[in-house]
mmCIF file of C-alpha atoms in Angstrom:
data_model
loop_
_atom_site.group_PDB
_atom_site.id
_atom_site.type_symbol
_atom_site.label_atom_id
_atom_site.label_comp_id
_atom_site.label_asym_id
_atom_site.label_seq_id
_atom_site.Cartn_x
_atom_site.Cartn_y
_atom_site.Cartn_z
ATOM 1 C CA MET A 1 129.610 159.420 92.974
ATOM 2 C CA THR A 2 132.294 157.247 91.436
ATOM 3 C CA THR A 3 135.411 158.653 89.820
ATOM 4 C CA VAL A 4 137.482 157.614 86.832
ATOM 5 C CA SER A 5 139.593 154.722 87.933
ATOM 6 C CA HIS A 6 141.726 154.097 84.868
ATOM 7 C CA THR A 7 143.478 155.704 81.905
ATOM 8 C CA VAL A 8 141.787 156.197 78.519
ATOM 9 C CA GLN A 9 143.898 153.407 76.992
ATOM 10 C CA ASP A 10 142.919 151.093 79.815
ATOM 11 C CA LEU A 11 139.283 152.116 79.350
ATOM 12 C CA SER A 12 139.418 151.066 75.700
ATOM 13 C CA THR A 13 140.809 147.686 76.741
ATOM 14 C CA ARG A 14 138.164 147.253 79.443
ATOM 15 C CA LEU A 15 135.425 148.157 76.948
ATOM 16 C CA ARG A 16 136.683 145.588 74.441
ATOM 17 C CA GLU A 17 136.575 142.983 77.190
ATOM 18 C CA ALA A 18 133.103 144.008 78.373
ATOM 19 C CA ILE A 19 131.319 144.451 75.036
ATOM 20 C CA ARG A 20 129.663 141.221 73.963
ATOM 21 C CA ASP A 21 129.586 140.104 70.318
ATOM 22 C CA ILE A 22 126.285 138.640 69.135
ATOM 23 C CA PRO A 23 126.573 136.981 65.710
ATOM 24 C CA ASP A 24 123.813 137.208 63.103
ATOM 25 C CA TYR A 25 121.869 139.963 64.881
ATOM 26 C CA PRO A 26 119.701 141.727 63.786
ATOM 27 C CA LYS A 27 120.146 139.759 60.554
ATOM 28 C CA PRO A 28 122.492 137.068 59.206
ATOM 29 C CA GLY A 29 126.039 138.270 58.580
ATOM 30 C CA ILE A 30 125.959 141.090 61.152
ATOM 31 C CA LEU A 31 128.180 140.884 64.245
ATOM 32 C CA PHE A 32 126.299 143.011 66.798
ATOM 33 C CA LYS A 33 128.320 144.852 69.464
ATOM 34 C CA ASP A 34 126.204 144.624 72.628
ATOM 35 C CA ILE A 35 127.162 147.454 75.007
ATOM 36 C CA THR A 36 124.674 146.463 77.720
ATOM 37 C CA THR A 37 127.309 144.186 79.224
ATOM 38 C CA ALA A 38 129.531 147.261 79.758
ATOM 39 C CA LEU A 39 126.737 149.491 81.069
ATOM 40 C CA ARG A 40 125.741 147.018 83.775
ATOM 41 C CA GLN A 41 129.126 147.484 85.469
ATOM 42 C CA PRO A 42 128.792 150.557 87.733
ATOM 43 C CA GLN A 43 132.451 151.617 87.695
ATOM 44 C CA LEU A 44 132.846 151.027 83.971
ATOM 45 C CA PHE A 45 129.673 153.001 83.245
ATOM 46 C CA ALA A 46 130.952 155.865 85.409
ATOM 47 C CA ASP A 47 134.307 155.737 83.622
ATOM 48 C CA ILE A 48 132.584 155.849 80.213
ATOM 49 C CA VAL A 49 130.622 158.975 81.133
ATOM 50 C CA GLU A 50 133.682 160.606 82.667
ATOM 51 C CA ALA A 51 135.831 159.856 79.609
ATOM 52 C CA LEU A 52 133.178 161.400 77.341
ATOM 53 C CA TYR A 53 133.069 164.411 79.652
ATOM 54 C CA GLN A 54 136.848 164.821 79.511
ATOM 55 C CA GLN A 55 136.688 164.895 75.708
ATOM 56 C CA ALA A 56 133.909 167.526 75.627
ATOM 57 C CA LYS A 57 134.510 169.695 78.680
ATOM 58 C CA GLU A 58 136.356 172.469 76.792
ATOM 59 C CA ALA A 59 133.900 172.596 73.858
ATOM 60 C CA ASN A 60 131.433 175.045 75.457
ATOM 61 C CA ILE A 61 128.483 172.735 74.767
ATOM 62 C CA GLN A 62 124.996 174.116 75.363
ATOM 63 C CA TYR A 63 123.085 170.964 74.404
ATOM 64 C CA VAL A 64 123.807 167.272 74.167
ATOM 65 C CA ALA A 65 121.635 165.561 71.552
ATOM 66 C CA GLY A 66 121.218 161.828 72.085
ATOM 67 C CA ILE A 67 119.983 159.428 69.423
ATOM 68 C CA GLU A 68 117.294 156.970 70.494
ATOM 69 C CA SER A 69 117.756 154.905 72.474
ATOM 70 C CA ARG A 70 121.276 154.145 73.641
ATOM 71 C CA GLY A 71 122.300 157.729 72.925
ATOM 72 C CA PHE A 72 119.885 158.647 75.718
ATOM 73 C CA ILE A 73 121.727 156.362 78.135
ATOM 74 C CA LEU A 74 125.074 158.038 77.462
ATOM 75 C CA GLY A 75 123.889 161.531 76.551
ATOM 76 C CA SER A 76 121.767 162.265 79.614
ATOM 77 C CA PRO A 77 124.476 161.815 82.255
ATOM 78 C CA LEU A 78 126.973 163.560 79.969
ATOM 79 C CA ALA A 79 124.649 166.567 79.595
ATOM 80 C CA TYR A 80 124.268 166.687 83.372
ATOM 81 C CA ARG A 81 128.039 166.498 83.844
ATOM 82 C CA LEU A 82 128.603 169.275 81.248
ATOM 83 C CA GLY A 83 125.879 171.506 82.715
ATOM 84 C CA ALA A 84 124.109 171.358 79.342
ATOM 85 C CA GLY A 85 120.552 170.639 78.255
ATOM 86 C CA PHE A 86 119.595 167.302 76.762
ATOM 87 C CA ILE A 87 117.794 166.988 73.400
ATOM 88 C CA PRO A 88 116.272 163.638 72.368
ATOM 89 C CA ILE A 89 116.425 162.634 68.717
ATOM 90 C CA ARG A 90 113.788 159.971 68.279
ATOM 91 C CA LYS A 91 112.265 157.661 65.745
ATOM 92 C CA ARG A 92 109.214 158.880 63.843
ATOM 93 C CA GLY A 93 106.056 159.356 65.889
ATOM 94 C CA LYS A 94 107.650 159.286 69.344
ATOM 95 C CA LEU A 95 107.854 163.039 70.102
ATOM 96 C CA PRO A 96 104.787 165.114 70.967
ATOM 97 C CA GLY A 97 104.412 168.565 69.475
ATOM 98 C CA GLN A 98 105.765 169.946 66.218
ATOM 99 C CA THR A 99 108.808 168.111 64.874
ATOM 100 C CA ALA A 100 111.284 168.290 62.053
ATOM 101 C CA GLN A 101 111.889 164.951 60.349
ATOM 102 C CA TYR A 102 114.681 163.500 58.295
ATOM 103 C CA GLU A 103 114.291 160.260 56.336
ATOM 104 C CA TYR A 104 117.427 158.386 55.326
ATOM 105 C CA GLN A 105 118.470 155.204 53.564
ATOM 106 C CA LEU A 106 119.499 152.028 55.303
ATOM 107 C CA GLU A 107 121.037 149.059 53.548
ATOM 108 C CA TYR A 108 117.691 147.288 53.867
ATOM 109 C CA GLY A 109 115.165 150.170 53.588
ATOM 110 C CA THR A 110 114.594 153.603 55.084
ATOM 111 C CA ASP A 111 114.259 155.069 58.546
ATOM 112 C CA CYS A 112 113.268 158.450 59.917
ATOM 113 C CA VAL A 113 114.357 160.473 62.942
ATOM 114 C CA GLU A 114 112.734 163.534 64.485
ATOM 115 C CA ILE A 115 113.547 166.462 66.745
ATOM 116 C CA HIS A 116 111.283 169.140 68.226
ATOM 117 C CA VAL A 117 111.405 172.246 66.039
ATOM 118 C CA ASP A 118 111.901 174.435 69.120
ATOM 119 C CA ALA A 119 114.496 172.192 70.805
ATOM 120 C CA ILE A 120 117.537 174.367 70.126
ATOM 121 C CA GLU A 121 118.055 178.127 70.037
ATOM 122 C CA PRO A 122 119.571 179.372 66.761
ATOM 123 C CA GLY A 123 123.352 179.049 66.819
ATOM 124 C CA ALA A 124 123.487 177.000 70.045
ATOM 125 C CA ARG A 125 126.479 174.664 70.301
ATOM 126 C CA VAL A 126 125.385 171.022 70.171
ATOM 127 C CA LEU A 127 127.224 167.772 70.851
ATOM 128 C CA LEU A 128 125.784 164.600 69.301
ATOM 129 C CA VAL A 129 126.141 161.406 71.354
ATOM 130 C CA ASP A 130 125.369 157.802 70.506
ATOM 131 C CA ASP A 131 126.586 154.389 71.544
ATOM 132 C CA LEU A 132 127.923 153.247 68.186
ATOM 133 C CA LEU A 133 129.019 154.696 64.866
ATOM 134 C CA ALA A 134 128.661 152.161 62.062
ATOM 135 C CA THR A 135 127.802 153.288 58.517
ATOM 136 C CA GLY A 136 127.018 156.792 59.791
ATOM 137 C CA GLY A 137 123.486 157.044 58.382
ATOM 138 C CA THR A 138 121.685 157.702 61.649
ATOM 139 C CA ALA A 139 124.365 160.104 62.919
ATOM 140 C CA ALA A 140 124.299 161.992 59.602
ATOM 141 C CA ALA A 141 120.490 162.218 59.785
ATOM 142 C CA ALA A 142 120.704 163.534 63.358
ATOM 143 C CA SER A 143 123.356 166.027 62.259
ATOM 144 C CA HIS A 144 121.067 167.254 59.495
ATOM 145 C CA LEU A 145 118.172 167.681 61.945
ATOM 146 C CA ILE A 146 120.275 169.667 64.405
ATOM 147 C CA GLY A 147 121.191 172.098 61.638
ATOM 148 C CA GLN A 148 117.631 172.180 60.313
ATOM 149 C CA VAL A 149 116.315 173.491 63.654
ATOM 150 C CA GLY A 150 119.115 176.044 63.974
ATOM 151 C CA GLY A 151 121.692 174.286 66.117
ATOM 152 C CA ARG A 152 125.415 174.332 65.436
ATOM 153 C CA LEU A 153 126.792 170.806 65.627
ATOM 154 C CA VAL A 154 130.336 171.138 66.959
ATOM 155 C CA GLY A 155 131.060 167.544 67.880
ATOM 156 C CA ALA A 156 130.028 163.917 68.037
ATOM 157 C CA LEU A 157 131.077 161.330 70.594
ATOM 158 C CA PHE A 158 130.535 157.606 70.434
ATOM 159 C CA MET A 159 131.293 154.750 72.771
ATOM 160 C CA VAL A 160 132.172 152.483 69.821
ATOM 161 C CA ASP A 161 133.350 153.233 66.264
ATOM 162 C CA LEU A 162 133.208 150.436 63.690
ATOM 163 C CA ALA A 163 135.843 152.231 61.597
ATOM 164 C CA PHE A 164 135.838 149.573 58.862
ATOM 165 C CA LEU A 165 132.329 150.766 57.908
ATOM 166 C CA ASN A 166 133.642 154.335 57.365
ATOM 167 C CA GLY A 167 130.784 156.080 59.189
ATOM 168 C CA ARG A 168 132.907 159.152 59.927
ATOM 169 C CA SER A 169 132.812 160.026 56.225
ATOM 170 C CA GLN A 170 129.046 160.615 56.478
ATOM 171 C CA LEU A 171 129.426 163.359 59.091
ATOM 172 C CA PRO A 172 130.238 167.003 58.399
ATOM 173 C CA PRO A 173 133.602 168.414 59.507
ATOM 174 C CA LEU A 174 133.485 168.736 63.301
ATOM 175 C CA ASP A 175 135.713 170.262 65.972
ATOM 176 C CA LEU A 176 135.339 167.076 68.026
ATOM 177 C CA LEU A 177 134.761 163.557 66.662
ATOM 178 C CA GLU A 178 135.875 160.745 68.957
ATOM 179 C CA ALA A 179 135.056 157.227 70.112
ATOM 180 C CA LEU A 180 136.187 155.442 73.257
ATOM 181 C CA VAL A 181 136.917 152.208 71.411
ATOM 182 C CA THR A 182 137.514 151.653 67.704
ATOM 183 C CA TYR A 183 137.211 148.391 65.805
ATOM 184 C CA THR A 184 139.155 148.323 62.542
ATOM 185 C CA ASP A 185 137.875 144.950 61.283
#
């Protein structure tokens, strides 16, 4: 197993260097932050997971909820590291069994996310994890679902925060709300 090799400040710098910008994706005018170029680097990936763990280790997390699909990539190893269960939050129609759904607005339409209705015991402490916080719509929808099935959302961690889109304002007050790298413009 690899260990953290750098400070948090250095990690932010290394992430900025590793994350690739893709202009006009998925539509014209959008500058897409591609994290796959960071995840393919074994030590950087290990450092990302460890930094997320360091932020959450004192929060007494029982479940990590990851948003499809990059939230799965970060959330699964983080749940393992925290000794917590992992809960997938998926797009409509992807989970078997009975689900709770939440439909939300996007700038160009609507989307829907789901969670199993029996995924979380009432009152269990849940940490939401995703790769990127932009406008906050998907994270807010996931937050709503966690509460709908009885979980207590205590925190949210992101690899990247596009702060200029003000996504944090869409989330409820949380004990823990952090990102490893923040873009202000």
